[in-house]
Short mmCIF file of C-alpha atoms in Angstrom, two decimals:
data_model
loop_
_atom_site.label_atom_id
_atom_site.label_comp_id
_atom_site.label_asym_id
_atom_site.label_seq_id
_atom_site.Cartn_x
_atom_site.Cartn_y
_atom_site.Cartn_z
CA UNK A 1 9.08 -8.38 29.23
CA UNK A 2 11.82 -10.45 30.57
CA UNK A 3 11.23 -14.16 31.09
CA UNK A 4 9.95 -15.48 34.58
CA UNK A 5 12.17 -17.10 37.15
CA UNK A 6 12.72 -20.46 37.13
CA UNK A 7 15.85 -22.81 37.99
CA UNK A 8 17.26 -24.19 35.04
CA UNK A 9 17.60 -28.15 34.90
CA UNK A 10 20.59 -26.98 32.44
CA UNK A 11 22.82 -25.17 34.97
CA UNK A 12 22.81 -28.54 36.92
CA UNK A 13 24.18 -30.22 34.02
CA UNK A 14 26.74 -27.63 33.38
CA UNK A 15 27.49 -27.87 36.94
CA UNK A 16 27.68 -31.88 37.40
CA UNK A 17 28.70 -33.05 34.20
CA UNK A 18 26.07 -35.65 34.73
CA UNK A 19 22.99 -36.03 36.16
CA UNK A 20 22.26 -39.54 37.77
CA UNK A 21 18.25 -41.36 37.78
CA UNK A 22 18.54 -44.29 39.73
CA UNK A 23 19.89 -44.47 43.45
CA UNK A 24 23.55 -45.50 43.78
CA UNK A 25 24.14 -49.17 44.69
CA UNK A 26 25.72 -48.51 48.14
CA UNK A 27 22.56 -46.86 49.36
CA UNK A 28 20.72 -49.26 49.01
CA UNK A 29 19.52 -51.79 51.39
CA UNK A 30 20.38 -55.90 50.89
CA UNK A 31 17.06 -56.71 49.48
CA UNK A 32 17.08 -54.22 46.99
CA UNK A 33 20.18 -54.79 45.77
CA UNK A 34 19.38 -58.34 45.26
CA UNK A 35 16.22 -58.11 43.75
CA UNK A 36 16.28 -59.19 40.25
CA UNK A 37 13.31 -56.65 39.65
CA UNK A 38 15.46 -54.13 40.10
CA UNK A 39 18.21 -55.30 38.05
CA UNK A 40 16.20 -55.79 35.02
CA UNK A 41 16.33 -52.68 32.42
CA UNK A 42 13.10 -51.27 31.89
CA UNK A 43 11.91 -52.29 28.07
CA UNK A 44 11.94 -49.78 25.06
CA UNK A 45 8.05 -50.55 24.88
CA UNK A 46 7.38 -49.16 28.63
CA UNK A 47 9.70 -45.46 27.62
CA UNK A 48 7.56 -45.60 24.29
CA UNK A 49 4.43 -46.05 26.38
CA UNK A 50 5.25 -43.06 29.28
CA UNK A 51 6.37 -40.78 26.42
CA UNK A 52 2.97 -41.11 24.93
CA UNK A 53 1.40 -40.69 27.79
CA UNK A 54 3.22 -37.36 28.94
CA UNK A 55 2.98 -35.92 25.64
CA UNK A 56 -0.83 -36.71 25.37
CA UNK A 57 -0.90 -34.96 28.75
CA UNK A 58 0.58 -32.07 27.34
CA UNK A 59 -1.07 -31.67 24.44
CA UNK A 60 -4.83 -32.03 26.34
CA UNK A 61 -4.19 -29.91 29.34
CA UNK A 62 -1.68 -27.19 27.66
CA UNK A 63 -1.85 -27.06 24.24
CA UNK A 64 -4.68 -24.24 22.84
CA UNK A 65 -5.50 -25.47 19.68
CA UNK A 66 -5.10 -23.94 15.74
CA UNK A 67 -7.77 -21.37 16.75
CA UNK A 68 -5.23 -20.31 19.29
CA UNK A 69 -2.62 -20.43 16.50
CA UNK A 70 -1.01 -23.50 17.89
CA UNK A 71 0.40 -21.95 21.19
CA UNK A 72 0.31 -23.34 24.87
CA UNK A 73 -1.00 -22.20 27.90
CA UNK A 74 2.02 -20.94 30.61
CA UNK A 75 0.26 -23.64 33.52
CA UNK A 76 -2.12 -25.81 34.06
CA UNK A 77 -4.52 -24.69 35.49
CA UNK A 78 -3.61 -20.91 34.41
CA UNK A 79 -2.34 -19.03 37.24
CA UNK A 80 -3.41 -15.49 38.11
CA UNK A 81 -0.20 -13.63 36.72
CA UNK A 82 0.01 -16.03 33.46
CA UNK A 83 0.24 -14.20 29.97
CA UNK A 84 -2.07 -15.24 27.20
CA UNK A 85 0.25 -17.67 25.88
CA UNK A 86 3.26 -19.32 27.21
CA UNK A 87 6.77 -17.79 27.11
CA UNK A 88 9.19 -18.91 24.61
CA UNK A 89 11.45 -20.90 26.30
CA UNK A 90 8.13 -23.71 27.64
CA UNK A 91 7.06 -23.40 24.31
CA UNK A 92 10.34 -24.98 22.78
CA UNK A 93 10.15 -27.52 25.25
CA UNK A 94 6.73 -28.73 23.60
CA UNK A 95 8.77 -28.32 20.11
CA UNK A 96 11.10 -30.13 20.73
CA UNK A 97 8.88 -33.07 22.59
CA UNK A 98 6.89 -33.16 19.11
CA UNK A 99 10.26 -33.80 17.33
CA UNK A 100 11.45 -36.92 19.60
CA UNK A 101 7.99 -38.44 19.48
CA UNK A 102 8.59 -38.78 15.70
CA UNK A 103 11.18 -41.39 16.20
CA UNK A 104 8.98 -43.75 18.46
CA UNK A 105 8.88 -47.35 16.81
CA UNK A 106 5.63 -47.76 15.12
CA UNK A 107 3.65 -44.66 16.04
CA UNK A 108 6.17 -42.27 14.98
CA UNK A 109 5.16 -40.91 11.53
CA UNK A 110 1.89 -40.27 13.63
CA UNK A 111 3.34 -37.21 15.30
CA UNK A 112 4.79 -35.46 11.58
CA UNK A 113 1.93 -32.88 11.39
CA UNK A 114 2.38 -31.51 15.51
CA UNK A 115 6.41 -31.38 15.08
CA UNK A 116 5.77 -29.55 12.10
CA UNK A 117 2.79 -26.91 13.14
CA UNK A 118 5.25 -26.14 16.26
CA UNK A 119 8.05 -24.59 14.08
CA UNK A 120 5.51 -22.91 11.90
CA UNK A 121 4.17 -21.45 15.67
CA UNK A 122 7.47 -20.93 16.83
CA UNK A 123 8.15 -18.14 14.04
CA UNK A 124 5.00 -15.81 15.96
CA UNK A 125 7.95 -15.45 18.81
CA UNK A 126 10.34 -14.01 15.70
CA UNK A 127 11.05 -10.28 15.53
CA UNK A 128 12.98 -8.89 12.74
CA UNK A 129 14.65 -5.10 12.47
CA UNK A 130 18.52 -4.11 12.98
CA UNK A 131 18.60 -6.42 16.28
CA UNK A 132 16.25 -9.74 15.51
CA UNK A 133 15.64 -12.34 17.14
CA UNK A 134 13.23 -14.82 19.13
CA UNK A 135 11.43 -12.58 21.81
CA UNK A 136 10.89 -14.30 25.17
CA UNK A 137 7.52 -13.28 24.79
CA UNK A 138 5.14 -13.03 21.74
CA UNK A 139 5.84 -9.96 20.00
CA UNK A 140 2.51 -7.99 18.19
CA UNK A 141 0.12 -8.43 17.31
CA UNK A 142 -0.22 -11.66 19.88
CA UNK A 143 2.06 -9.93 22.92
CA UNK A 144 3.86 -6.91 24.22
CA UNK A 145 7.51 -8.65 23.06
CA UNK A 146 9.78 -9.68 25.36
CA UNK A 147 13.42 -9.02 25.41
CA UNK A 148 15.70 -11.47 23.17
CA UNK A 149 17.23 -14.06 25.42
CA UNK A 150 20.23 -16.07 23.55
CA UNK A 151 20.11 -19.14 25.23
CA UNK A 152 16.39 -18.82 24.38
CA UNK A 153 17.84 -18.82 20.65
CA UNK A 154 20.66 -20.99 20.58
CA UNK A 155 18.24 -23.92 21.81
CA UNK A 156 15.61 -23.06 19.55
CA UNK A 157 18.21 -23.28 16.48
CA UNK A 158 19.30 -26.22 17.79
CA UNK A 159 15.72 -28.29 17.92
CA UNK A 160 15.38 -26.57 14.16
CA UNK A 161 18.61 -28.79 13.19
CA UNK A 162 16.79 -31.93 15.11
CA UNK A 163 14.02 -31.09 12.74
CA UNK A 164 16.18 -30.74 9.78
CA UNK A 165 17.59 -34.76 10.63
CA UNK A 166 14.47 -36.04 11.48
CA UNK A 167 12.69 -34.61 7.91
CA UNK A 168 15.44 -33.34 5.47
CA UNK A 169 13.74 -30.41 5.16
CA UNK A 170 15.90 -27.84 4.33
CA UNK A 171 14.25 -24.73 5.75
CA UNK A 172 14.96 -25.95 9.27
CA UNK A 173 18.45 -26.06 8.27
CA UNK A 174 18.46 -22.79 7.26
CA UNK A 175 16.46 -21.17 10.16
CA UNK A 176 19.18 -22.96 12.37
CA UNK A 177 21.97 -20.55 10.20
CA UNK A 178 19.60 -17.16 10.92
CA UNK A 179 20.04 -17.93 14.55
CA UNK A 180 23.89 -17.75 14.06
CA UNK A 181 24.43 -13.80 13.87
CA UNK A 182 21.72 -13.38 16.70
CA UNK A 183 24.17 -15.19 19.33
CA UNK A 184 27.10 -13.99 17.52
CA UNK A 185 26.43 -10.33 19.00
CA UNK A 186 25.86 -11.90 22.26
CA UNK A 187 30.28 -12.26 22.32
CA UNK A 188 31.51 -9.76 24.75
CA UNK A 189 34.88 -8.19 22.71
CA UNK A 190 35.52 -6.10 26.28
CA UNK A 191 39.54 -7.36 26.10
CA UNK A 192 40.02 -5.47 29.50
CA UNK A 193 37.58 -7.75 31.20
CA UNK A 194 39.23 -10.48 33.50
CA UNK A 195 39.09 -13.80 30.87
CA UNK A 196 37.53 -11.91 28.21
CA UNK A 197 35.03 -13.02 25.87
CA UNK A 198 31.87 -15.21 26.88
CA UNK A 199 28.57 -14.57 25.62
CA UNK A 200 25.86 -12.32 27.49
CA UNK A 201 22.57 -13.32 28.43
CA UNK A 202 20.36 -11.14 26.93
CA UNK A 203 20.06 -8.61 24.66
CA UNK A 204 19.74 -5.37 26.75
CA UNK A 205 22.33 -2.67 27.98
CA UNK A 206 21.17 -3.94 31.66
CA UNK A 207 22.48 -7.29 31.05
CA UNK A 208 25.47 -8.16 33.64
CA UNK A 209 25.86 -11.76 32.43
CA UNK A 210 28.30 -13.64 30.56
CA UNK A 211 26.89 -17.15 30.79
CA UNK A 212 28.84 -20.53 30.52
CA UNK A 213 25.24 -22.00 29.37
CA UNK A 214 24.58 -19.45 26.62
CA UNK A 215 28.37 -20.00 25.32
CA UNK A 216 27.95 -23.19 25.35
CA UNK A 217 24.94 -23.49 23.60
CA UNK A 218 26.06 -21.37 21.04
CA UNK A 219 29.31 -23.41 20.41
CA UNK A 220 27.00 -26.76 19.98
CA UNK A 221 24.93 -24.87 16.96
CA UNK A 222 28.33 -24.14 15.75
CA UNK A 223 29.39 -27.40 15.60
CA UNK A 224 26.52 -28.78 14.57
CA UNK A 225 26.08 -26.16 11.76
CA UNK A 226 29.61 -27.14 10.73
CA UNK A 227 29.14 -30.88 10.40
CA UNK A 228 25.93 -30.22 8.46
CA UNK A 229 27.90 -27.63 6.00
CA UNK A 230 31.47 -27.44 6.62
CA UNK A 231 31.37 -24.12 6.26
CA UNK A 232 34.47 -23.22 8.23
CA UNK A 233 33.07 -19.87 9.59
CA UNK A 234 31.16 -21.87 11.86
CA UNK A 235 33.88 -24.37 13.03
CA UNK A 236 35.87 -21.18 13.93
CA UNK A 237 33.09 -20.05 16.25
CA UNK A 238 32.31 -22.93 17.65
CA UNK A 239 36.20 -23.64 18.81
CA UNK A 240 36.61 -19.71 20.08
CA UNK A 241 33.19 -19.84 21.87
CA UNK A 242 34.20 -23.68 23.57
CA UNK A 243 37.62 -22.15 24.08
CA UNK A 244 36.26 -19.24 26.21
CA UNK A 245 33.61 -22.21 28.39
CA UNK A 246 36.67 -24.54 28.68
CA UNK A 247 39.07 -21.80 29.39
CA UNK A 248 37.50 -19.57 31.90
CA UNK A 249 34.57 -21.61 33.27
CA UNK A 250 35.83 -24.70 33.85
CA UNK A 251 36.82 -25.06 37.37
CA UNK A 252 37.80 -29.00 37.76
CA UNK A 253 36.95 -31.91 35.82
CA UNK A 254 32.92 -32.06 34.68
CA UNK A 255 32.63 -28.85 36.78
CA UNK A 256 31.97 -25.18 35.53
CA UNK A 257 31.10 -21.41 36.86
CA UNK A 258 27.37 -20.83 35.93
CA UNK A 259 28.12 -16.86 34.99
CA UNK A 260 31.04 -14.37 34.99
CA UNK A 261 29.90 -10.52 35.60
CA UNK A 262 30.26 -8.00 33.13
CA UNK A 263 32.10 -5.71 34.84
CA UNK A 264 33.74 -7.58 37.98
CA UNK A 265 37.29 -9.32 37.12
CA UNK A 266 35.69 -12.57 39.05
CA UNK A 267 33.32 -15.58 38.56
CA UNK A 268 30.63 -16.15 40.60
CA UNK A 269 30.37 -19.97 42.36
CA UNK A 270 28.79 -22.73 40.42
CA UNK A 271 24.95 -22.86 41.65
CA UNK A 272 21.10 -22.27 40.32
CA UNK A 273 20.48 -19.28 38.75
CA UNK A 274 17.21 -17.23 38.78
CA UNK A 275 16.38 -13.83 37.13
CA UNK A 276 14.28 -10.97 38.27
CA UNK A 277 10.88 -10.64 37.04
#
């Protein structure tokens, strides 16, 4: 069961480099730009209160509950085609919201317990055998599976090492390392491809993908999984998996191809990308 499309807010930052909030200067009119309420930064206390107040939002009109084994609900309100349960990828999103609420002055320690019953939910999505992996969709007894995305995987891994900072806890550390010989079978060896390497989407024979955000990911746990080890294994794969997004992907300064193709020799135009159902 492949995932459902959506537009990914990640291939616009692989595309722009940066993503800008407020509205330039030069667009705005003379009054605003000389209003001193505009000026003024917006206090730590006010992003502490609207992060409270989206994650409560979450967790009343999403989240199912422990007698629904800690999962979420797809949309709000569910939606005739909706599974049981969300898909993997919304459901890290609520992981990893769980983990950044913990570092909130004052009410922090407050969210411990929901950071930690998310990665203890997030292992229902795990499937093991010769190819494991995260499934996009809850494998049984909960789902029907879903095939193994590796973006879906290298994000997961990395809100596990997030987890590991925030706590110390060493089995987030360590879940982080499973993830690395998921997305290491993800690097296409094909050295008659035009710029070969780059690391497929998903984990399926059907797959036509080599994506810049997958790669990239991937080279981030590296990295990450180096500075927290130094094993070397992993600084070699994160500098031959950046090599390969840097190399072939990167088509001016701050601006990268989203994919390459499988089996053409060319790259297709930086843009939103959206799978088939």
């Amino acid at each position: 069961m492949p995932r459902p499309l959506f537009t990914r807010a990640a291939i616009s930052v692989v595309c722009a480099g940066l993503l800008w909030t407020a509205t330039p200067a030069h667009a705005e009119g003379p009054a605003h730009a000389a209003s001193p309420e505009r000026a003024r930064p917006v206090s730590s206390a006010v992003w502490a209160d609207r992060a409270t107040r989206a994650y409560d939002a979450l967790q009343h009109h999403l989240y199912e509950g422990p007698a629904q084994h800690g999962l979420y609900l797809e949309h709000t309100p569910r939606q005739a085609n909706d599974p049981a349960h969300s898909y993997l990828w919304p459901f890290r999103e609520a992981a990893q919201a769980a983990v950044d609420m913990q570092h909130l002055p004052r009410t922090g320690s407050s969210y411990r317990d929901d950071a930690a019953e998310r990665f203890d939910t997030a292992e229902l999505y795990l499937t093991a055998g010769t190819r494991p992996g995260y499934e996009s969709y809850l494998p049984a007894p909960l789902g029907a599976g879903g095939d193994i995305y590796y973006d879906d995987n290298a994000v997961v891994a990395l809100s596990q090492l997030d987890q590991y900072e925030a706590t110390g806890d060493r089995r987030f550390l360590e879940r982080a390392e499973r993830v690395v010989p998921v997305v290491s079978r993800a690097w296409d060896g094909d050295g008659a491809k035009s710029c070969p390497g780059g690391m497929d989407w998903y984990d399926s024979p059907n797959n036509t993908i080599r994506a810049t955000n997958v790669t990239a990911l991937s080279a981030q746990l590296a990295a990450r999984l180096y500075e927290h080890t130094r094993d070397r294994a992993y600084l070699a794969k994160a500098e031959q998996w950046y090599g390969w997004v840097y190399s072939c992907m990167r088509k001016a300064p701050g601006l990268y191809s989203t994919t390459a193709a499988t089996t053409a020799a060319s790259t297709r135009p930086c843009g939103p990308t959206t799978r088939a159902p």
